[in-house]
XYZ file of N, CA and C in Angstrom:
720
model
N -11.863 2.289 -16.305
C -10.912 3.134 -15.587
C -11.472 3.619 -14.239
N -12.798 3.809 -14.177
C -13.372 4.346 -12.947
C -13.135 3.422 -11.772
N -13.064 2.107 -12.034
C -12.872 1.152 -10.947
C -11.517 1.338 -10.260
N -10.552 1.918 -11.005
C -9.243 2.148 -10.405
C -9.360 3.089 -9.207
N -10.323 4.007 -9.286
C -10.464 5.019 -8.237
C -11.573 4.680 -7.247
N -12.171 3.496 -7.367
C -13.171 3.080 -6.388
C -12.501 2.882 -5.032
N -13.202 3.173 -3.924
C -12.600 2.981 -2.595
C -12.285 1.515 -2.350
N -11.127 1.251 -1.757
C -10.728 -0.128 -1.479
C -11.209 -0.578 -0.108
N -11.771 0.342 0.677
C -12.253 -0.001 2.011
C -13.774 -0.092 1.991
N -14.289 -1.194 2.475
C -15.738 -1.372 2.520
C -16.357 -0.317 3.421
N -17.406 0.327 2.935
C -18.112 1.322 3.745
C -17.520 2.713 3.687
N -16.419 2.904 2.960
C -15.794 4.227 2.897
C -16.664 5.194 2.107
N -16.788 6.405 2.603
C -17.536 7.460 1.916
C -16.600 8.640 1.671
N -17.051 9.553 0.801
C -16.232 10.733 0.524
C -16.049 11.557 1.798
N -17.098 11.651 2.610
C -16.995 12.385 3.879
C -15.923 11.774 4.771
N -15.909 10.441 4.867
C -14.913 9.783 5.699
C -13.498 10.035 5.182
N -13.349 10.055 3.870
C -12.023 10.299 3.299
C -11.545 11.719 3.613
N -12.460 12.684 3.536
C -12.086 14.060 3.848
C -11.783 14.211 5.340
N -12.559 13.520 6.189
C -12.293 13.550 7.625
C -10.940 12.913 7.934
N -10.604 11.836 7.212
C -9.307 11.190 7.416
C -8.173 12.123 7.018
N -8.368 12.848 5.920
C -7.364 13.819 5.463
C -7.150 14.899 6.525
N -8.242 15.475 7.003
C -8.146 16.522 8.025
C -7.579 15.965 9.330
N -7.963 14.734 9.661
C -7.471 14.125 10.888
C -5.977 13.861 10.837
N -5.497 13.376 9.680
C -4.065 13.130 9.541
C -3.263 14.411 9.683
N -3.747 15.481 9.049
C -3.056 16.775 9.169
C -3.057 17.252 10.612
N -4.217 17.152 11.264
C -4.335 17.616 12.648
C -3.484 16.781 13.586
N -3.552 15.451 13.412
C -2.834 14.549 14.309
C -1.334 14.733 14.254
N -0.774 14.778 13.052
C 0.673 14.922 12.925
C 1.119 16.316 13.354
N 0.357 17.343 12.975
C 0.739 18.705 13.350
C 0.741 18.882 14.869
N -0.306 18.396 15.540
C -0.379 18.558 16.993
C 0.658 17.694 17.705
N 0.876 16.472 17.197
C 1.892 15.605 17.804
C 3.265 16.264 17.725
N 3.581 16.829 16.568
C 4.862 17.512 16.396
C 4.950 18.760 17.280
N 3.841 19.490 17.361
C 3.828 20.725 18.160
C 3.996 20.421 19.646
N 3.303 19.402 20.123
C 3.413 19.028 21.539
C 4.837 18.577 21.849
N 5.416 17.780 20.931
C 6.795 17.317 21.133
C 7.763 18.492 21.163
N 7.547 19.472 20.279
C 8.423 20.652 20.264
C 8.292 21.435 21.560
N 7.072 21.571 22.045
C 6.818 22.332 23.261
C 7.502 21.699 24.472
N 7.520 20.360 24.521
C 8.082 19.664 25.683
C 9.568 19.363 25.510
N 9.996 19.060 24.279
C 11.366 18.594 24.037
C 12.255 19.629 23.366
N 11.830 20.874 23.291
C 12.592 21.860 22.523
C 13.981 22.119 23.090
N 14.194 21.819 24.361
C 15.521 21.998 24.950
C 16.419 20.789 24.733
N 15.855 19.725 24.138
C 16.636 18.504 23.884
C 16.940 18.418 22.397
N 18.003 19.052 21.982
C 18.321 19.149 20.551
C 18.630 17.790 19.935
N 19.062 16.825 20.737
C 19.459 15.523 20.204
C 18.268 14.609 19.932
N 17.094 14.956 20.460
C 15.927 14.086 20.311
C 15.047 14.591 19.169
N 14.780 13.757 18.153
C 13.878 14.192 17.068
C 12.491 14.491 17.617
N 11.845 15.520 17.073
C 10.518 15.886 17.558
C 9.476 14.840 17.192
N 9.615 14.239 16.008
C 8.644 13.238 15.554
C 9.355 12.285 14.605
N 8.957 11.022 14.624
C 9.599 10.008 13.767
C 8.660 9.621 12.633
N 9.257 9.190 11.525
C 8.494 8.906 10.311
C 7.381 7.869 10.493
N 7.558 6.809 11.296
C 6.469 5.836 11.447
C 5.154 6.435 11.919
N 5.194 7.598 12.563
C 3.956 8.225 13.018
C 3.060 8.617 11.846
N 3.676 8.895 10.681
C 2.872 9.201 9.500
C 2.027 8.001 9.099
N 2.624 6.814 9.149
C 1.877 5.597 8.829
C 0.837 5.291 9.895
N 1.195 5.540 11.149
C 0.228 5.326 12.237
C -0.970 6.248 12.072
N -0.715 7.479 11.629
C -1.798 8.441 11.443
C -2.776 7.975 10.368
N -2.266 7.327 9.329
C -3.148 6.796 8.277
C -4.136 5.805 8.881
N -3.643 4.930 9.740
C -4.517 3.931 10.358
C -5.491 4.574 11.345
N -4.981 5.437 12.214
C -5.819 6.029 13.262
C -6.949 6.871 12.676
N -6.661 7.614 11.604
C -7.660 8.547 11.087
C -8.416 8.035 9.865
N -7.829 7.118 9.094
C -8.514 6.608 7.903
C -9.291 5.327 8.181
N -8.786 4.468 9.069
C -9.480 3.218 9.385
C -9.535 3.031 10.908
N -10.229 3.932 11.621
C -10.242 3.871 13.080
C -10.899 2.615 13.654
N -11.642 1.879 12.812
C -12.259 0.645 13.295
C -11.324 -0.551 13.176
N -10.191 -0.390 12.504
C -9.268 -1.506 12.305
C -8.645 -1.947 13.628
N -8.537 -3.252 13.846
C -7.833 -3.721 15.050
C -6.383 -3.236 15.096
N -5.792 -2.965 13.932
C -4.404 -2.513 13.872
C -4.247 -1.043 14.268
N -5.365 -0.320 14.349
C -5.315 1.124 14.605
C -5.688 1.492 16.026
N -5.939 0.511 16.867
C -6.390 0.810 18.232
C -5.241 1.310 19.105
N -5.567 2.005 20.204
C -4.520 2.620 21.028
C -3.409 1.673 21.471
N -3.766 0.462 21.896
C -2.723 -0.465 22.364
C -1.744 -0.825 21.243
N -2.196 -1.227 20.064
C -1.238 -1.487 18.989
C -0.415 -0.260 18.588
N -1.053 0.925 18.555
C -0.319 2.122 18.142
C 0.814 2.410 19.125
N 0.513 2.374 20.403
C 1.517 2.737 21.412
C 2.494 1.589 21.662
N 1.959 0.431 22.001
C 2.842 -0.692 22.323
C 3.560 -1.200 21.069
N 2.845 -1.271 19.939
C 3.456 -1.783 18.719
C 4.649 -0.952 18.292
N 4.509 0.363 18.296
C 5.629 1.231 17.919
C 6.770 1.155 18.934
N 6.419 1.146 20.216
C 7.444 1.165 21.263
C 8.243 -0.130 21.297
N 7.551 -1.250 21.308
C 8.243 -2.531 21.412
C 9.049 -2.832 20.152
N 8.563 -2.322 19.016
C 9.307 -2.508 17.769
C 10.586 -1.679 17.764
N 10.492 -0.447 18.290
C 11.685 0.391 18.394
C 12.720 -0.256 19.313
N 12.256 -0.863 20.403
C 13.169 -1.575 21.296
C 13.842 -2.735 20.574
N 13.064 -3.452 19.769
C 13.627 -4.561 18.991
C 14.677 -4.054 18.010
N 14.401 -2.910 17.397
C 15.351 -2.344 16.454
C 16.650 -1.938 17.117
N 16.569 -1.282 18.265
C 17.774 -0.868 18.991
C 18.569 -2.091 19.432
N 17.861 -3.108 19.892
C 18.521 -4.344 20.330
C 19.320 -4.966 19.191
N 18.719 -5.072 18.019
C 19.402 -5.682 16.872
C 20.549 -4.804 16.378
N 20.346 -3.486 16.414
C 21.406 -2.575 15.964
C 22.644 -2.701 16.837
N 22.456 -2.915 18.155
C 23.581 -3.046 19.074
C 24.216 -4.428 19.010
N 23.412 -5.435 18.710
C 23.894 -6.812 18.783
C 24.543 -7.282 17.482
N 24.050 -6.803 16.339
C 24.470 -7.319 15.041
C 25.293 -6.274 14.307
N 26.470 -6.662 13.848
C 27.372 -5.721 13.206
C 26.943 -5.308 11.814
N 26.394 -6.239 11.043
C 25.993 -5.930 9.668
C 24.672 -5.172 9.673
N 24.618 -3.968 9.077
C 23.353 -3.225 9.064
C 22.276 -3.919 8.243
N 22.677 -4.692 7.232
C 21.694 -5.392 6.404
C 21.013 -6.501 7.209
N 21.823 -7.286 7.897
C 21.276 -8.365 8.719
C 20.501 -7.781 9.896
N 21.031 -6.716 10.488
C 20.362 -6.081 11.629
C 18.993 -5.548 11.226
N 18.898 -4.957 10.023
C 17.617 -4.422 9.560
C 16.580 -5.523 9.418
N 16.987 -6.632 8.782
C 16.049 -7.746 8.616
C 15.639 -8.345 9.947
N 16.602 -8.555 10.822
C 16.294 -9.139 12.132
C 15.420 -8.208 12.962
N 15.643 -6.905 12.848
C 14.855 -5.947 13.622
C 13.380 -6.022 13.246
N 13.099 -6.052 11.945
C 11.706 -6.114 11.503
C 11.089 -7.462 11.878
N 11.849 -8.543 11.682
C 11.322 -9.857 12.051
C 11.036 -9.974 13.532
N 11.967 -9.493 14.353
C 11.774 -9.545 15.806
C 10.607 -8.649 16.227
N 10.445 -7.508 15.542
C 9.327 -6.620 15.854
C 7.990 -7.296 15.585
N 7.904 -8.002 14.463
C 6.659 -8.718 14.145
C 6.358 -9.761 15.214
N 7.389 -10.499 15.626
C 7.193 -11.518 16.661
C 6.757 -10.882 17.975
N 7.434 -9.812 18.377
C 7.111 -9.168 19.650
C 5.704 -8.584 19.638
N 5.336 -7.941 18.529
C 3.987 -7.376 18.446
C 2.929 -8.472 18.452
N 3.208 -9.575 17.778
C 2.238 -10.675 17.731
C 2.016 -11.263 19.125
N 3.100 -11.432 19.863
C 2.997 -12.030 21.197
C 2.315 -11.105 22.196
N 2.405 -9.808 21.967
C 1.794 -8.841 22.895
C 0.461 -8.308 22.375
N -0.086 -8.921 21.350
C -1.370 -8.515 20.771
C -1.359 -7.032 20.387
N -0.240 -6.590 19.826
C -0.108 -5.174 19.472
C 0.369 -5.010 18.029
N -0.060 -5.907 17.154
C 0.390 -5.851 15.765
C -0.014 -4.525 15.128
N 0.987 -3.821 14.626
C 0.785 -2.475 14.086
C 1.812 -2.276 12.976
N 1.403 -2.252 11.701
C 2.369 -2.203 10.592
C 3.445 -1.128 10.713
N 3.117 0.112 11.136
C 4.186 1.099 11.270
C 5.273 0.702 12.264
N 4.975 -0.278 13.131
C 6.000 -0.756 14.050
C 7.216 -1.284 13.308
N 6.997 -1.897 12.142
C 8.123 -2.356 11.343
C 9.021 -1.210 10.935
N 8.417 -0.067 10.628
C 9.192 1.123 10.270
C 9.945 1.666 11.481
N 9.319 1.581 12.662
C 9.995 2.037 13.881
C 11.235 1.188 14.156
N 11.102 -0.124 13.960
C 12.242 -1.022 14.159
C 13.348 -0.716 13.153
N 12.968 -0.490 11.901
C 13.950 -0.201 10.859
C 14.639 1.138 11.095
N 13.877 2.122 11.563
C 14.452 3.432 11.849
C 15.537 3.343 12.909
N 15.323 2.478 13.894
C 16.322 2.323 14.955
C 17.638 1.778 14.413
N 17.579 1.059 13.296
C 18.790 0.466 12.716
C 19.464 1.414 11.730
N 18.692 2.064 10.888
C 19.266 2.864 9.798
C 19.133 4.365 10.044
N 18.765 4.762 11.235
C 18.519 6.177 11.526
C 19.765 7.027 11.644
N 20.924 6.402 11.622
C 22.161 7.165 11.689
C 22.610 7.460 13.116
N 23.610 8.306 13.228
C 24.210 8.593 14.533
C 23.223 9.265 15.491
N 22.371 10.127 14.946
C 21.434 10.847 15.816
C 20.524 9.879 16.550
N 20.028 8.866 15.847
C 19.152 7.862 16.470
C 19.967 6.893 17.303
N 21.120 6.479 16.755
C 21.952 5.516 17.469
C 22.439 6.026 18.809
N 22.709 7.323 18.898
C 23.218 7.890 20.146
C 22.182 7.870 21.269
N 20.915 7.747 20.909
C 19.854 7.732 21.928
C 19.758 6.388 22.634
N 20.237 5.334 21.993
C 20.152 4.011 22.590
C 18.710 3.573 22.785
N 18.469 2.857 23.878
C 17.117 2.341 24.128
C 16.115 3.448 24.465
N 16.616 4.611 24.848
C 15.694 5.712 25.150
C 14.937 6.157 23.902
N 15.467 5.836 22.713
C 14.779 6.178 21.466
C 13.367 5.606 21.441
N 13.180 4.426 22.035
C 11.865 3.771 22.027
C 10.839 4.545 22.850
N 11.315 5.332 23.798
C 10.393 6.058 24.674
C 10.293 7.547 24.302
N 11.443 8.152 24.001
C 11.488 9.514 23.503
C 12.334 9.512 22.241
N 11.736 9.642 21.067
C 10.396 10.200 20.857
C 9.293 9.195 20.538
N 9.605 7.891 20.310
C 8.625 6.977 19.706
C 7.367 6.835 20.554
N 7.499 6.348 21.796
C 6.324 6.146 22.643
C 5.606 7.473 22.911
N 6.371 8.528 23.116
C 5.785 9.842 23.373
C 4.959 10.298 22.174
N 5.508 10.164 20.969
C 4.766 10.503 19.751
C 3.494 9.681 19.640
N 3.594 8.381 19.916
C 2.443 7.486 19.765
C 1.321 7.853 20.737
N 1.681 8.177 21.975
C 0.677 8.572 22.966
C -0.021 9.856 22.526
N 0.748 10.819 22.056
C 0.166 12.092 21.595
C -0.785 11.847 20.431
N -0.357 11.016 19.489
C -1.187 10.743 18.320
C -2.497 10.070 18.711
N -2.433 9.137 19.642
C -3.638 8.446 20.097
C -4.586 9.420 20.795
N -4.053 10.286 21.642
C -4.899 11.254 22.342
C -5.590 12.189 21.357
N -4.854 12.643 20.351
C -5.475 13.482 19.326
C -6.544 12.689 18.586
N -6.254 11.400 18.304
C -7.226 10.551 17.614
C -8.511 10.387 18.405
N -8.396 10.176 19.712
C -9.584 10.020 20.560
C -10.437 11.290 20.516
N -9.790 12.442 20.678
C -10.524 13.712 20.667
C -11.120 13.991 19.287
N -10.346 13.721 18.246
C -10.808 14.022 16.891
C -12.023 13.178 16.517
N -11.994 11.905 16.872
C -13.096 11.031 16.487
C -14.353 11.245 17.325
N -14.226 11.929 18.429
C -15.435 12.359 19.139
C -16.195 13.373 18.290
N -15.441 14.141 17.512
C -16.056 15.127 16.621
C -16.506 14.476 15.321
N -15.696 13.559 14.797
C -16.008 12.937 13.505
C -17.182 11.965 13.576
N -17.489 11.507 14.796
C -18.610 10.581 14.940
C -18.224 9.120 14.884
N -16.931 8.829 14.726
C -16.481 7.442 14.718
C -16.182 6.969 16.140
N -16.258 5.682 16.332
C -15.959 5.083 17.627
C -14.453 4.820 17.697
N -13.759 5.537 18.590
C -12.327 5.316 18.784
C -11.963 5.646 20.224
N -11.419 4.682 20.967
C -11.142 3.298 20.594
C -12.410 2.584 20.111
N -12.252 1.763 19.095
C -13.416 1.208 18.413
C -14.125 0.146 19.240
N -15.457 0.210 19.217
C -16.304 -0.822 19.802
C -17.417 -1.117 18.817
N -17.664 -2.392 18.571
C -18.754 -2.764 17.672
C -20.068 -2.384 18.334
N -20.878 -1.567 17.640
C -22.132 -1.078 18.219
C -23.305 -1.619 17.416
N -24.022 -2.613 17.959
C -25.176 -3.160 17.237
C -26.223 -2.094 16.972
N -26.907 -2.211 15.844
C -27.973 -1.283 15.478
C -29.296 -1.877 15.919
N -30.037 -1.122 16.739
C -31.325 -1.610 17.199
C -32.313 -1.634 16.034
N -32.952 -2.758 15.836
C -33.936 -2.873 14.764
C -34.912 -3.985 15.117
N -36.134 -3.840 14.644
C -37.145 -4.853 14.902
C -36.822 -6.097 14.097
N -36.812 -7.205 14.769
C -36.471 -8.451 14.096
C -37.572 -8.842 13.109
N -37.157 -9.423 12.000
C -38.095 -9.926 11.008
C -38.197 -11.430 11.204
N -39.347 -11.952 11.598
C -39.454 -13.388 11.902
C -39.272 -14.243 10.646
N -38.290 -15.076 10.668
C -38.043 -16.046 9.606
C -37.509 -17.313 10.271
N -38.386 -18.120 10.861
C -37.923 -19.253 11.664
C -37.104 -20.262 10.881
N -37.284 -20.308 9.539
C -36.538 -21.304 8.776
C -35.086 -20.896 8.554
N -34.758 -19.618 8.850
C -33.389 -19.146 8.693
C -32.854 -18.769 10.061
N -31.662 -19.196 10.382
C -31.060 -18.891 11.676
C -29.696 -18.250 11.472
N -29.385 -17.280 12.330
C -28.070 -16.656 12.262
C -26.997 -17.686 12.596
N -25.835 -17.561 12.000
C -24.788 -18.551 12.255
C -24.327 -18.532 13.702
N -23.985 -19.685 14.213
C -23.442 -19.818 15.554
C -22.000 -19.292 15.540
N -21.512 -18.735 16.662
C -20.111 -18.277 16.691
C -19.117 -19.330 16.217
N -19.405 -20.592 16.541
C -18.509 -21.660 16.081
C -18.514 -21.768 14.558
N -19.653 -21.418 13.934
C -19.725 -21.454 12.470
C -18.802 -20.408 11.861
N -18.754 -19.239 12.481
C -17.867 -18.175 11.998
C -16.414 -18.612 12.135
N -16.081 -19.199 13.288
C -14.712 -19.681 13.482
C -14.354 -20.744 12.456
N -15.309 -21.635 12.164
C -15.056 -22.695 11.194
C -14.842 -22.124 9.798
N -15.647 -21.114 9.441
C -15.500 -20.483 8.126
C -14.142 -19.813 8.003
N -13.701 -19.118 9.060
C -12.398 -18.466 9.034
C -11.272 -19.493 8.912
N -11.451 -20.625 9.584
C -10.460 -21.699 9.481
C -10.401 -22.244 8.064
N -11.581 -22.404 7.441
C -11.621 -22.904 6.060
C -10.879 -21.976 5.112
N -11.061 -20.660 5.288
C -10.458 -19.685 4.378
C -8.955 -19.551 4.612
N -8.527 -19.762 5.837
C -7.103 -19.754 6.131
C -6.419 -18.417 5.949
N -7.160 -17.313 6.114
C -6.593 -15.987 5.951
C -6.856 -15.138 7.198
N -6.044 -14.105 7.373
C -6.252 -13.136 8.446
C -6.790 -11.852 7.832
N -7.938 -11.385 8.305
C -8.600 -10.227 7.716
C -8.508 -9.019 8.638
N -8.501 -7.833 8.033
C -8.379 -6.594 8.796
C -9.743 -6.166 9.329
N -10.289 -7.000 10.209
C -11.578 -6.727 10.835
C -11.648 -7.544 12.112
N -12.250 -6.998 13.147
C -12.351 -7.725 14.404
C -13.443 -8.789 14.308
N -13.348 -9.792 15.164
C -14.338 -10.879 15.159
C -15.727 -10.317 15.489
N -15.813 -9.387 16.459
C -17.110 -8.811 16.842
C -17.757 -8.072 15.679
N -16.945 -7.315 14.929
C -17.502 -6.590 13.787
C -17.950 -7.557 12.697
N -17.184 -8.623 12.493
C -17.570 -9.611 11.490
C -18.893 -10.267 11.870
N -19.039 -10.616 13.134
C -20.292 -11.202 13.612
C -21.450 -10.221 13.441
N -21.204 -8.935 13.743
C -22.241 -7.917 13.616
C -22.669 -7.759 12.152
N -21.702 -7.753 11.237
C -22.027 -7.629 9.812
C -22.884 -8.799 9.352
N -22.514 -10.004 9.761
C -23.273 -11.188 9.351
C -24.705 -11.116 9.853
N -24.876 -10.671 11.085
C -26.233 -10.577 11.647
C -27.052 -9.498 10.949
N -26.407 -8.385 10.561
C -27.129 -7.356 9.814
C -27.501 -7.850 8.422
N -26.617 -8.629 7.812
C -26.940 -9.226 6.507
C -28.141 -10.152 6.648
N -28.159 -10.953 7.707
C -29.302 -11.844 7.963
C -30.590 -11.038 8.106
N -30.516 -9.932 8.850
C -31.697 -9.112 9.087
C -32.246 -8.557 7.771
N -31.375 -7.967 6.953
C -31.829 -7.361 5.699
C -32.297 -8.419 4.700
N -31.640 -9.581 4.703
C -32.082 -10.666 3.826
C -33.463 -11.153 4.240
N -33.701 -11.278 5.564
C -35.004 -11.718 6.051
C -36.086 -10.692 5.723
N -35.758 -9.406 5.873
C -36.728 -8.368 5.546
C -37.060 -8.366 4.058
N -36.041 -8.575 3.229
C -36.285 -8.604 1.791
C -37.163 -9.793 1.416
N -36.901 -10.948 2.051
C -37.725 -12.118 1.765
C -39.163 -11.885 2.202
N -39.319 -11.223 3.378
C -40.651 -10.947 3.885
C -41.401 -9.999 2.951
N -40.715 -8.950 2.470
C -41.358 -8.007 1.560
C -41.707 -8.672 0.236
N -40.833 -9.558 -0.248
C -41.105 -10.273 -1.501
C -42.311 -11.174 -1.351
N -42.416 -11.837 -0.185
C -43.557 -12.719 0.060
C -44.855 -11.930 0.101
N -44.828 -10.753 0.775
C -46.032 -9.926 0.865
C -46.451 -9.405 -0.503
N -45.463 -8.978 -1.318
C -45.796 -8.504 -2.659
C -46.397 -9.612 -3.497
N -45.845 -10.813 -3.360
C -46.386 -11.942 -4.105
C -47.798 -12.284 -3.667
N -48.057 -12.163 -2.362
C -49.393 -12.479 -1.852
C -50.413 -11.484 -2.388
N -50.112 -10.187 -2.322
C -51.043 -9.178 -2.795
C -51.243 -9.256 -4.294
N -50.192 -9.616 -5.011
C -50.316 -9.757 -6.467
C -51.268 -10.877 -6.810
N -51.171 -11.974 -6.073
C -52.067 -13.108 -6.330
C -53.510 -12.767 -5.994
N -53.699 -11.920 -4.942
C -55.041 -11.508 -4.573
C -55.680 -10.647 -5.664
N -54.869 -9.771 -6.295
C -55.373 -8.937 -7.363
C -55.778 -9.768 -8.576
N -54.977 -10.786 -8.871
C -55.304 -11.662 -10.019
C -56.627 -12.352 -9.803
N -56.871 -12.754 -8.577
C -58.150 -13.406 -8.287
C -59.313 -12.423 -8.426
């Protein structure tokens, strides 16, 4: 039963989970407060949209994810909302419009390198949001969606300066003394690409981070082999 509650994210710690909890509360509360402060005279514009809750999970719980970076959060939500409004205006059936909105959002985000899962919710909201959302037209994508996304990202940048995480994320190599093992060589970048091609899957990790992990694994494996060799040498000396 304990495995059911094991973290599903590699490297997750209890501290990180608590920081993500506090960050999500802070991010959504401040985003809503800023929107209220600026848009309080615009009764027709929602202060915050539901997809921001999903965006907050990514920004504060997995800030290293390529899906959680500022460009996907802002552009992914905005362009998806535009896709949703477009389909809502063009297609009479709400069922067909909903499906087309999400599909078009995925295509648009993929082409603009802004894939962001909550964008699908932004597109769907534009279709099924009712008269209040429908009356906003294409402006819905900018107020409140893009505005909310920008606020959330700014809070995320400030918050992660305190939490110690890199956001916007950059892979940061760890300086360490190399362990000489000439018979073992780190994989060539082409080897990583070939392995990814063999597996045929898309993983929630950037190529730079994957390369960094592999090199750290090589380093620790080489150090372990070196320590094992030294222990074996000294053991043999004692026997003699």
